[in-house]
Short mmCIF file of C-alpha atoms in Angstrom, two decimals:
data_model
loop_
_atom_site.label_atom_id
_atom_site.label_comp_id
_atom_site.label_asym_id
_atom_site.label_seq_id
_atom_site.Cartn_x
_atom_site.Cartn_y
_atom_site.Cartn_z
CA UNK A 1268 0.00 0.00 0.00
CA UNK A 1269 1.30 3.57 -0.88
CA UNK A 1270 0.96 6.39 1.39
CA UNK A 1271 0.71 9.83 -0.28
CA UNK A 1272 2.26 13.05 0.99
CA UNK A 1273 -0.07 15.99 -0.29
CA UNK A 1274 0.47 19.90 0.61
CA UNK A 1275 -2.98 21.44 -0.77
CA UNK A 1276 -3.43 25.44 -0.64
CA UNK A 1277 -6.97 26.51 -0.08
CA UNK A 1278 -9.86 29.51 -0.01
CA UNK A 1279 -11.80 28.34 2.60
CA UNK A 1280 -14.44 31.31 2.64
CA UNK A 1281 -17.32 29.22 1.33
CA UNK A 1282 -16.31 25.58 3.51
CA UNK A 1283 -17.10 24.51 7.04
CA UNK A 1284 -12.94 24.21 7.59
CA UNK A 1285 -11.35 21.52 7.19
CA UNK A 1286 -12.11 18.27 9.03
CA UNK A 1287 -15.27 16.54 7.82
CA UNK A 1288 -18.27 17.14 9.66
CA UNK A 1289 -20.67 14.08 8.50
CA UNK A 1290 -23.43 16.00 7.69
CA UNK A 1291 -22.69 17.69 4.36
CA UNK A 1292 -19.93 18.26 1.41
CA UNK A 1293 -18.76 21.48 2.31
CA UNK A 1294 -15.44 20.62 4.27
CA UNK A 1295 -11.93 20.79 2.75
CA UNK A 1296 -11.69 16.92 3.56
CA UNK A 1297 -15.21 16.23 2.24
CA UNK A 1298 -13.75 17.65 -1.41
CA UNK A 1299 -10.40 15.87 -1.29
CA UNK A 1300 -11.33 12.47 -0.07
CA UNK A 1301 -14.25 12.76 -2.55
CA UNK A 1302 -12.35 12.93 -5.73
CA UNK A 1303 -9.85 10.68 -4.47
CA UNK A 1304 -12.07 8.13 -4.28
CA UNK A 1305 -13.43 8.19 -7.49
CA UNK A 1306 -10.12 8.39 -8.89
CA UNK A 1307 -8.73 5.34 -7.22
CA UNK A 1308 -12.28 3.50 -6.84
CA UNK A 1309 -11.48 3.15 -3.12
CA UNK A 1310 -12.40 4.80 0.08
CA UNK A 1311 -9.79 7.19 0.61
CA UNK A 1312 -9.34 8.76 4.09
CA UNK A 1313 -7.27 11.66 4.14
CA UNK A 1314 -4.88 12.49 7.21
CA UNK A 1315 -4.55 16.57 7.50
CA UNK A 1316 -1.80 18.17 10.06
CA UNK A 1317 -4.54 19.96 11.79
CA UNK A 1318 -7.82 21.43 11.15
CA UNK A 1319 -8.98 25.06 9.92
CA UNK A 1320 -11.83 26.47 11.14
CA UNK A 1321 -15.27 27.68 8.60
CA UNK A 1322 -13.53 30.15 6.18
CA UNK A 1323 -10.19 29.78 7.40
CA UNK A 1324 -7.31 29.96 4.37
CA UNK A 1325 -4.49 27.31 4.15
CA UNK A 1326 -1.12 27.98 1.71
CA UNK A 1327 0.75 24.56 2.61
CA UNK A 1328 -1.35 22.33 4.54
CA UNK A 1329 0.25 18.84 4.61
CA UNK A 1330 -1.76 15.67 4.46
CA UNK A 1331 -1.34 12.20 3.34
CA UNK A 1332 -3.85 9.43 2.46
CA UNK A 1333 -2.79 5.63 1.90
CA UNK A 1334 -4.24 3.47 -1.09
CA UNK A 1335 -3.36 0.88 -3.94
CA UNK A 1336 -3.75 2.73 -6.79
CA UNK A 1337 -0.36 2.79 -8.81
CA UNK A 1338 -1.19 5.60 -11.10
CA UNK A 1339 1.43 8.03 -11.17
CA UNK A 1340 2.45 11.16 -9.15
CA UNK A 1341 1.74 13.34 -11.97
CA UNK A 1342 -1.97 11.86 -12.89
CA UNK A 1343 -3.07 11.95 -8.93
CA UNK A 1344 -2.24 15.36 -9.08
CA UNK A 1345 -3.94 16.48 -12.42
CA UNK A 1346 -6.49 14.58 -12.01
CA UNK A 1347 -7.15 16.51 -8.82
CA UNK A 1348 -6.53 19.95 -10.31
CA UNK A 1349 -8.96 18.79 -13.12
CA UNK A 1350 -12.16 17.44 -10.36
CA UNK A 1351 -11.46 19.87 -7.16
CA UNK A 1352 -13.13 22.61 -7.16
CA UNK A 1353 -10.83 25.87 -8.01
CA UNK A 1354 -10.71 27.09 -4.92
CA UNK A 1355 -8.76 23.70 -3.74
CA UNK A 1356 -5.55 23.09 -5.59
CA UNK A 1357 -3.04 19.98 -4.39
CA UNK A 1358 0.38 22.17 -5.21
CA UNK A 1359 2.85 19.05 -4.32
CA UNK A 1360 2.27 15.51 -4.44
CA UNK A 1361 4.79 12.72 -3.35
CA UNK A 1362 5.05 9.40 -1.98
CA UNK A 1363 6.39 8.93 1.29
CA UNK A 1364 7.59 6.38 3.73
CA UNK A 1365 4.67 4.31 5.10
CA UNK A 1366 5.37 5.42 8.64
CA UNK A 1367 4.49 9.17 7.62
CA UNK A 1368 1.20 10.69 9.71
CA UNK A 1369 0.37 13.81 8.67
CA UNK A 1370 -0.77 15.29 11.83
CA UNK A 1371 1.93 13.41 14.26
CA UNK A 1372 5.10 14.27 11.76
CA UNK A 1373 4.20 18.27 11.43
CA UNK A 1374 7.39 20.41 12.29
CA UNK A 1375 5.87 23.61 12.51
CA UNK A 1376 2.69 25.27 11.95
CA UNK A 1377 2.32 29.29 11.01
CA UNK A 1378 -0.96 31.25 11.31
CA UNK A 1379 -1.22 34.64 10.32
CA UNK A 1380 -3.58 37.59 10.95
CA UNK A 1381 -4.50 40.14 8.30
CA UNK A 1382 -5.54 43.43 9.78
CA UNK A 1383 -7.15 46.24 7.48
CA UNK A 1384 -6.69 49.02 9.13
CA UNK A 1385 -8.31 52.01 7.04
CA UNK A 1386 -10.96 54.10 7.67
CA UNK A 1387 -12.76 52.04 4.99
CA UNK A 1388 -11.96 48.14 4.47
CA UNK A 1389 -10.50 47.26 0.73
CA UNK A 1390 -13.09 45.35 -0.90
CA UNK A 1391 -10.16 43.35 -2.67
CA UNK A 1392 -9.14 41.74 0.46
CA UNK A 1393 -11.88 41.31 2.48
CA UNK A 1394 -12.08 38.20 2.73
CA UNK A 1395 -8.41 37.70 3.75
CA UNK A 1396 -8.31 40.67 6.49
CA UNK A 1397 -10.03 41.73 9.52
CA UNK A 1398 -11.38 45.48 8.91
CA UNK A 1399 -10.45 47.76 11.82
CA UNK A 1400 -11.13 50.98 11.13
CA UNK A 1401 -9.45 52.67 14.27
CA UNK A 1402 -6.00 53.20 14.57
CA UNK A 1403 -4.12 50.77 16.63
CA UNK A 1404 -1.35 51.26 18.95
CA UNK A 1405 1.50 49.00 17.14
CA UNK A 1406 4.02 49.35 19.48
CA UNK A 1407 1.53 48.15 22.59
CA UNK A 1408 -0.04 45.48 20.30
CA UNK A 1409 4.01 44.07 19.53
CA UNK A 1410 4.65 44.34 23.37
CA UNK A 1411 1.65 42.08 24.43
CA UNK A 1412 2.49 39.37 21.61
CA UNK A 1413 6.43 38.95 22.48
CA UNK A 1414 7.36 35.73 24.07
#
């Protein structure tokens, strides 16, 4: 059996995040494990390295899913780009060593926190920043985040 390394870059503003939620088709998991198994005619269950919450954005988020399909590499991954919607896209995919777990191998994880802060929000990022329309005190804001 091969497992699959994946790292999959996401718009989650119309999704319920991530993990799978049992009771519809609007999870990041939901699409991928979907098209996956069509494509290999198994049921696939993907592994992610941790979950986003309901319109949350991922860049890199690692998972892996095992199976027996022997298509190539190159086919999974078009074949994904061609079925998932195009808000999903799978930007790597590789095989891996069968002891690889997703969520128990992760090295790091980065969030970050856009913050509008106009008098008016840009309508071009909305959906990727937090509109604050005060000004904010940078220099007290840095103080209470340092470690």
């Amino acid at each position: 059996m091969r497992n699959i390394k994946m790292i999959v870059a996401y718009d989650g503003s119309r999704y319920k995040g991530y993990q799978k939620l049992g009771d519809n088709n609007m999870t990041i998991q939901e699409k991928l494990e979907n098209v996956l198994s069509k494509m290999t005619n198994e049921t696939v269950e993907i592994i992610g390295s941790g979950r986003t919450d309901m319109g949350a954005h991922a860049r890199g988020q690692v998972v892996n899913f095992r199976t027996n399909c022997m298509d190539s590499l190159d086919k999974i991954q078009k074949y994904l780009y061609e079925y998932l919607p195009e808000d999903i896209v799978v930007k790597t995919v590789e095989e891996v060593d069968e002891r690889f777990h997703s969520r128990y191998n992760v090295k790091s994880k980065t969030y970050m926190y856009k913050i509008d802060n106009n008098k008016y929000h840009n309508p071009f990022i909305r959906k990727y920043a937090t509109h604050v329309s005060k000004k904010l005190d940078l220099d007290r804001m840095r103080k209470q985040v340092s470690i």
